[in-house]
mmCIF file of C-alpha atoms in Angstrom:
data_model
loop_
_atom_site.group_PDB
_atom_site.id
_atom_site.type_symbol
_atom_site.label_atom_id
_atom_site.label_comp_id
_atom_site.label_asym_id
_atom_site.label_seq_id
_atom_site.Cartn_x
_atom_site.Cartn_y
_atom_site.Cartn_z
ATOM 1 C CA MET O 1 87.176 -92.609 27.749
ATOM 2 C CA SER O 2 86.813 -92.793 23.978
ATOM 3 C CA LYS O 3 83.523 -92.492 22.146
ATOM 4 C CA PHE O 4 83.615 -96.254 21.538
ATOM 5 C CA GLU O 5 83.611 -96.892 25.275
ATOM 6 C CA SER O 6 80.705 -94.625 26.105
ATOM 7 C CA THR O 7 77.417 -95.777 27.601
ATOM 8 C CA GLU O 8 75.751 -95.354 24.218
ATOM 9 C CA GLY O 9 76.807 -98.857 23.165
ATOM 10 C CA PRO O 10 79.048 -100.195 20.427
ATOM 11 C CA ILE O 11 76.866 -99.439 17.403
ATOM 12 C CA MET O 12 75.530 -95.977 18.259
ATOM 13 C CA PRO O 13 78.306 -94.144 16.351
ATOM 14 C CA PHE O 14 77.263 -96.131 13.280
ATOM 15 C CA PHE O 15 73.696 -94.844 13.503
ATOM 16 C CA ARG O 16 74.806 -91.274 14.144
ATOM 17 C CA ARG O 17 77.030 -91.142 11.077
ATOM 18 C CA GLY O 18 74.404 -90.670 8.402
ATOM 19 C CA ASN O 19 72.989 -94.173 8.158
ATOM 20 C CA LEU O 20 69.563 -92.546 8.062
ATOM 21 C CA VAL O 21 70.505 -91.256 4.590
ATOM 22 C CA PHE O 22 70.564 -94.802 3.262
ATOM 23 C CA LEU O 23 67.373 -95.774 5.080
ATOM 24 C CA THR O 24 65.620 -92.689 3.684
ATOM 25 C CA LEU O 25 66.671 -93.593 0.140
ATOM 26 C CA LEU O 26 65.435 -97.131 0.654
ATOM 27 C CA LEU O 27 62.052 -96.006 1.978
ATOM 28 C CA ALA O 28 61.687 -93.507 -0.864
ATOM 29 C CA SER O 29 62.381 -96.163 -3.466
ATOM 30 C CA ALA O 30 59.931 -98.542 -1.813
ATOM 31 C CA SER O 31 57.267 -95.843 -1.887
ATOM 32 C CA ALA O 32 57.916 -95.168 -5.571
ATOM 33 C CA ALA O 33 57.826 -98.863 -6.400
ATOM 34 C CA ALA O 34 54.516 -99.245 -4.611
ATOM 35 C CA GLN O 35 52.776 -96.933 -7.098
ATOM 36 C CA PRO O 36 50.338 -98.640 -9.484
ATOM 37 C CA THR O 37 51.936 -99.801 -12.723
ATOM 38 C CA PRO O 38 50.481 -99.231 -16.199
ATOM 39 C CA SER O 39 48.181 -101.935 -17.538
ATOM 40 C CA SER O 40 50.690 -102.618 -20.312
ATOM 41 C CA ALA O 41 53.296 -103.787 -17.796
ATOM 42 C CA PRO O 42 53.655 -107.563 -17.434
ATOM 43 C CA ALA O 43 51.584 -108.807 -14.520
ATOM 44 C CA GLY O 44 52.694 -111.343 -11.995
ATOM 45 C CA CYS O 45 56.359 -111.316 -12.933
ATOM 46 C CA VAL O 46 58.388 -113.697 -10.825
ATOM 47 C CA ARG O 47 62.062 -113.543 -10.078
ATOM 48 C CA SER O 48 64.042 -114.837 -13.068
ATOM 49 C CA VAL O 49 66.337 -117.745 -12.289
ATOM 50 C CA GLY O 50 66.089 -119.599 -15.575
ATOM 51 C CA SER O 51 66.285 -118.399 -19.147
ATOM 52 C CA PRO O 52 68.886 -115.653 -19.665
ATOM 53 C CA ASP O 53 66.861 -114.385 -22.650
ATOM 54 C CA LYS O 54 63.926 -113.656 -20.389
ATOM 55 C CA ALA O 55 66.170 -112.030 -17.794
ATOM 56 C CA VAL O 56 67.713 -109.707 -20.404
ATOM 57 C CA SER O 57 64.819 -108.796 -22.671
ATOM 58 C CA GLU O 58 61.789 -108.597 -20.394
ATOM 59 C CA ILE O 59 60.950 -105.189 -18.892
ATOM 60 C CA HIS O 60 59.592 -105.564 -15.368
ATOM 61 C CA SER O 61 57.620 -103.296 -13.096
ATOM 62 C CA PRO O 62 59.424 -101.417 -10.287
ATOM 63 C CA ASN O 63 57.679 -103.688 -7.794
ATOM 64 C CA SER O 64 59.352 -106.702 -9.370
ATOM 65 C CA TYR O 65 62.828 -105.179 -9.053
ATOM 66 C CA LEU O 66 62.084 -104.192 -5.485
ATOM 67 C CA GLN O 67 61.022 -107.763 -4.767
ATOM 68 C CA ASP O 68 64.357 -108.957 -6.188
ATOM 69 C CA PHE O 69 66.112 -106.649 -3.726
ATOM 70 C CA PHE O 70 64.057 -107.936 -0.801
ATOM 71 C CA ASP O 71 64.657 -111.554 -1.841
ATOM 72 C CA ALA O 72 68.410 -110.956 -1.995
ATOM 73 C CA SER O 73 68.538 -109.050 1.304
ATOM 74 C CA PHE O 74 66.272 -111.037 3.605
ATOM 75 C CA CYS O 75 68.366 -114.183 3.845
ATOM 76 C CA PRO O 76 70.732 -115.655 6.487
ATOM 77 C CA GLU O 77 73.921 -114.629 4.661
ATOM 78 C CA THR O 78 73.048 -110.937 5.065
ATOM 79 C CA VAL O 79 73.610 -111.148 8.826
ATOM 80 C CA ALA O 80 75.954 -114.172 8.889
ATOM 81 C CA GLU O 81 78.728 -113.159 6.489
ATOM 82 C CA PRO O 82 79.424 -109.813 8.246
ATOM 83 C CA VAL O 83 80.290 -111.789 11.401
ATOM 84 C CA VAL O 84 83.442 -112.930 9.588
ATOM 85 C CA THR O 85 84.164 -109.794 7.544
ATOM 86 C CA ALA O 86 83.764 -107.556 10.601
ATOM 87 C CA ALA O 87 86.154 -109.754 12.584
ATOM 88 C CA PHE O 88 88.732 -109.567 9.788
ATOM 89 C CA SER O 89 88.411 -105.780 9.596
ATOM 90 C CA ASN O 90 88.569 -105.316 13.367
ATOM 91 C CA TRP O 91 91.494 -107.576 14.179
ATOM 92 C CA VAL O 92 93.440 -107.985 10.915
ATOM 93 C CA SER O 93 93.133 -105.128 8.422
ATOM 94 C CA ARG O 94 92.184 -102.566 11.141
ATOM 95 C CA PRO O 95 91.064 -99.568 9.040
ATOM 96 C CA ALA O 96 91.293 -96.186 10.760
ATOM 97 C CA GLY O 97 88.341 -94.571 12.477
ATOM 98 C CA PHE O 98 86.599 -97.560 14.069
ATOM 99 C CA GLY O 99 88.448 -97.768 17.371
ATOM 100 C CA ASP O 100 89.499 -100.974 19.139
ATOM 101 C CA GLY O 101 88.020 -103.964 20.903
ATOM 102 C CA TRP O 102 84.522 -105.363 20.899
ATOM 103 C CA ASN O 103 82.863 -101.958 20.655
ATOM 104 C CA ALA O 104 84.718 -101.370 17.418
ATOM 105 C CA TYR O 105 83.695 -104.854 16.260
ATOM 106 C CA GLY O 106 80.044 -103.852 16.725
ATOM 107 C CA TYR O 107 80.678 -100.769 14.604
ATOM 108 C CA HIS O 108 82.374 -102.885 11.917
ATOM 109 C CA TYR O 109 79.498 -105.343 11.967
ATOM 110 C CA GLY O 110 76.888 -102.602 11.519
ATOM 111 C CA VAL O 111 78.810 -101.128 8.600
ATOM 112 C CA SER O 112 79.321 -104.576 7.025
ATOM 113 C CA VAL O 113 75.624 -105.429 7.166
ATOM 114 C CA THR O 114 74.663 -102.070 5.696
ATOM 115 C CA ASP O 115 77.321 -102.371 2.986
ATOM 116 C CA ASP O 116 75.841 -105.730 2.014
ATOM 117 C CA VAL O 117 72.293 -104.365 1.828
ATOM 118 C CA ASN O 118 73.567 -101.222 0.118
ATOM 119 C CA GLY O 119 75.231 -103.301 -2.619
ATOM 120 C CA LYS O 120 72.130 -105.420 -3.183
ATOM 121 C CA PHE O 121 69.992 -102.269 -3.254
ATOM 122 C CA MET O 122 72.149 -100.796 -6.019
ATOM 123 C CA ARG O 123 72.497 -103.984 -8.077
ATOM 124 C CA SER O 124 69.058 -105.576 -7.722
ATOM 125 C CA PHE O 125 66.910 -102.454 -7.605
ATOM 126 C CA VAL O 126 68.413 -99.096 -8.605
ATOM 127 C CA PHE O 127 70.575 -100.053 -11.594
ATOM 128 C CA ALA O 128 68.418 -103.025 -12.573
ATOM 129 C CA TRP O 129 65.328 -100.811 -12.698
ATOM 130 C CA ALA O 130 67.147 -97.979 -14.486
ATOM 131 C CA SER O 131 68.548 -100.300 -17.179
ATOM 132 C CA HIS O 132 65.479 -102.609 -17.347
ATOM 133 C CA HIS O 133 67.715 -105.637 -16.869
ATOM 134 C CA ARG O 134 67.602 -107.830 -13.815
ATOM 135 C CA ASP O 135 70.805 -108.616 -11.986
ATOM 136 C CA THR O 136 70.952 -112.317 -12.802
ATOM 137 C CA PHE O 137 73.761 -114.664 -13.745
ATOM 138 C CA THR O 138 72.894 -117.879 -15.539
ATOM 139 C CA PRO O 139 75.734 -120.444 -15.520
ATOM 140 C CA ILE O 140 77.311 -120.877 -18.950
ATOM 141 C CA GLU O 141 76.785 -124.269 -20.559
ATOM 142 C CA ASN O 142 79.156 -124.297 -23.563
ATOM 143 C CA GLY O 143 82.950 -124.336 -23.820
ATOM 144 C CA THR O 144 85.749 -125.631 -21.656
ATOM 145 C CA ALA O 145 85.653 -125.206 -17.892
ATOM 146 C CA TRP O 146 88.277 -122.430 -18.043
ATOM 147 C CA LYS O 147 86.467 -120.616 -20.838
ATOM 148 C CA ARG O 148 83.231 -120.688 -18.896
ATOM 149 C CA LEU O 149 84.968 -119.294 -15.806
ATOM 150 C CA GLY O 150 86.425 -116.505 -17.937
ATOM 151 C CA LEU O 151 82.994 -115.664 -19.305
ATOM 152 C CA ALA O 152 81.631 -115.668 -15.749
ATOM 153 C CA LEU O 153 84.215 -112.999 -14.911
ATOM 154 C CA GLU O 154 83.109 -110.976 -17.933
ATOM 155 C CA HIS O 155 79.581 -110.821 -16.522
ATOM 156 C CA SER O 156 80.811 -107.924 -14.393
ATOM 157 C CA ILE O 157 80.910 -105.961 -17.686
ATOM 158 C CA PHE O 158 78.522 -107.696 -20.091
ATOM 159 C CA LEU O 159 74.994 -108.968 -19.495
ATOM 160 C CA GLU O 160 75.474 -112.093 -21.592
ATOM 161 C CA PRO O 161 79.185 -112.739 -22.013
ATOM 162 C CA GLY O 162 79.934 -114.703 -25.152
ATOM 163 C CA LYS O 163 76.565 -113.809 -26.693
ATOM 164 C CA SER O 164 76.237 -110.009 -26.720
ATOM 165 C CA ARG O 165 78.142 -106.890 -25.713
ATOM 166 C CA ALA O 166 75.210 -105.322 -23.851
ATOM 167 C CA PHE O 167 76.603 -103.488 -20.833
ATOM 168 C CA ASN O 168 75.838 -104.800 -17.343
ATOM 169 C CA TRP O 169 74.908 -101.732 -15.297
ATOM 170 C CA SER O 170 74.553 -103.844 -12.162
ATOM 171 C CA GLY O 171 78.273 -104.650 -12.354
ATOM 172 C CA LEU O 172 80.914 -101.899 -12.273
ATOM 173 C CA PRO O 173 78.551 -98.874 -12.059
ATOM 174 C CA ALA O 174 76.589 -100.392 -9.165
ATOM 175 C CA SER O 175 79.854 -101.244 -7.384
ATOM 176 C CA LEU O 176 80.978 -97.609 -7.671
ATOM 177 C CA ALA O 177 77.629 -96.198 -6.534
ATOM 178 C CA SER O 178 77.576 -98.551 -3.556
ATOM 179 C CA ALA O 179 81.119 -97.528 -2.561
ATOM 180 C CA ALA O 180 80.151 -93.853 -2.772
ATOM 181 C CA LEU O 181 76.925 -94.251 -0.759
ATOM 182 C CA SER O 182 78.911 -96.083 1.902
ATOM 183 C CA ASN O 183 80.488 -92.730 2.810
ATOM 184 C CA ALA O 184 77.160 -91.789 4.421
ATOM 185 C CA TYR O 185 77.789 -94.144 7.361
ATOM 186 C CA GLN O 186 81.555 -94.749 7.351
ATOM 187 C CA PRO O 187 83.757 -93.005 9.945
ATOM 188 C CA ALA O 188 85.332 -89.762 8.744
ATOM 189 C CA GLU O 189 88.692 -91.455 8.194
ATOM 190 C CA GLN O 190 87.056 -93.753 5.617
ATOM 191 C CA GLN O 191 85.298 -91.024 3.659
ATOM 192 C CA THR O 192 88.322 -90.245 1.482
ATOM 193 C CA VAL O 193 88.808 -90.790 -2.255
ATOM 194 C CA SER O 194 91.354 -93.550 -1.648
ATOM 195 C CA ALA O 195 89.087 -95.378 0.830
ATOM 196 C CA THR O 196 86.144 -95.099 -1.577
ATOM 197 C CA ALA O 197 88.307 -96.456 -4.403
ATOM 198 C CA ALA O 198 89.350 -99.373 -2.179
ATOM 199 C CA ARG O 199 85.695 -100.184 -1.440
ATOM 200 C CA PHE O 200 84.943 -99.976 -5.151
ATOM 201 C CA GLY O 201 87.655 -102.544 -5.813
ATOM 202 C CA THR O 202 86.360 -104.784 -3.039
ATOM 203 C CA ASN O 203 82.804 -104.534 -4.376
ATOM 204 C CA CYS O 204 83.939 -105.444 -7.895
ATOM 205 C CA ALA O 205 85.959 -108.402 -6.598
ATOM 206 C CA GLY O 206 83.055 -109.667 -4.500
ATOM 207 C CA TYR O 207 80.615 -109.441 -7.416
ATOM 208 C CA ALA O 208 83.006 -111.238 -9.772
ATOM 209 C CA PHE O 209 83.746 -113.929 -7.178
ATOM 210 C CA GLY O 210 80.037 -114.586 -6.701
ATOM 211 C CA ASN O 211 79.578 -115.191 -10.438
ATOM 212 C CA VAL O 212 82.681 -117.396 -10.676
ATOM 213 C CA TRP O 213 81.605 -119.392 -7.619
ATOM 214 C CA THR O 214 78.178 -119.978 -9.161
ATOM 215 C CA GLN O 215 79.856 -121.185 -12.351
ATOM 216 C CA LEU O 216 82.235 -123.429 -10.408
ATOM 217 C CA LEU O 217 79.354 -125.072 -8.584
ATOM 218 C CA HIS O 218 77.583 -125.588 -11.895
ATOM 219 C CA ASN O 219 80.707 -127.103 -13.490
ATOM 220 C CA SER O 220 81.162 -129.393 -10.502
ATOM 221 C CA SER O 221 77.558 -130.600 -10.513
ATOM 222 C CA GLU O 222 77.782 -131.142 -14.269
ATOM 223 C CA LYS O 223 80.898 -133.299 -13.808
ATOM 224 C CA HIS O 224 79.204 -135.342 -11.099
ATOM 225 C CA ARG O 225 76.185 -135.889 -13.335
ATOM 226 C CA ALA O 226 78.474 -137.130 -16.116
ATOM 227 C CA ILE O 227 80.190 -139.589 -13.725
ATOM 228 C CA TYR O 228 76.815 -140.795 -12.525
ATOM 229 C CA ARG O 229 75.673 -141.402 -16.110
ATOM 230 C CA ILE O 230 78.831 -143.451 -16.842
ATOM 231 C CA ILE O 231 78.278 -145.598 -13.734
ATOM 232 C CA ALA O 232 74.604 -146.031 -14.574
ATOM 233 C CA VAL O 233 75.450 -147.243 -18.092
ATOM 234 C CA ARG O 234 77.917 -149.791 -16.725
#
């Protein structure tokens, strides 16, 4: 009988493999963020979803960055998307160290959920707080559709592509840190340099895709608004 078929259940190996390291880091950061902020800090900051100038230039309290992390994490996609990614990993890509069958699927699912929260923790809290720039992407309004998609890709490197060359620390650096922290709860076979590099690449691709998808939706809605205006005029 393999360890994945034991009476401990399908996800117990996931919890034994250092996942408490990540939870400890999260609790420590929450404790630090809960400390009173200086009176000079902006009070009542809300999550920025509008002006990119405000998102880039305004320095927020640690509590505000932590709230961004909670907002990004406590949503249906955090537990829904890993249903698909875990299935793909378990029955298609089949990385070493997870075992086989439904028990292995439970292990994959636990790792996928934690990877998702881990990535949001790094992007929305750790690197956003350290750089004093929130991890936000505001759809680009000017230029051709292809140019705007290209600038959306550049957001992985620059905070405001097309406007400034300020580095986006929630892009590539956060992707690398997330891939490295993932070694705390991955099976031993996935704690290698090559496996970490592969996760780094996957993290970068996922972040870039999210920005491009947001821009695509914006372009599409903009086109529909233009068609509606033409019909309304006629």
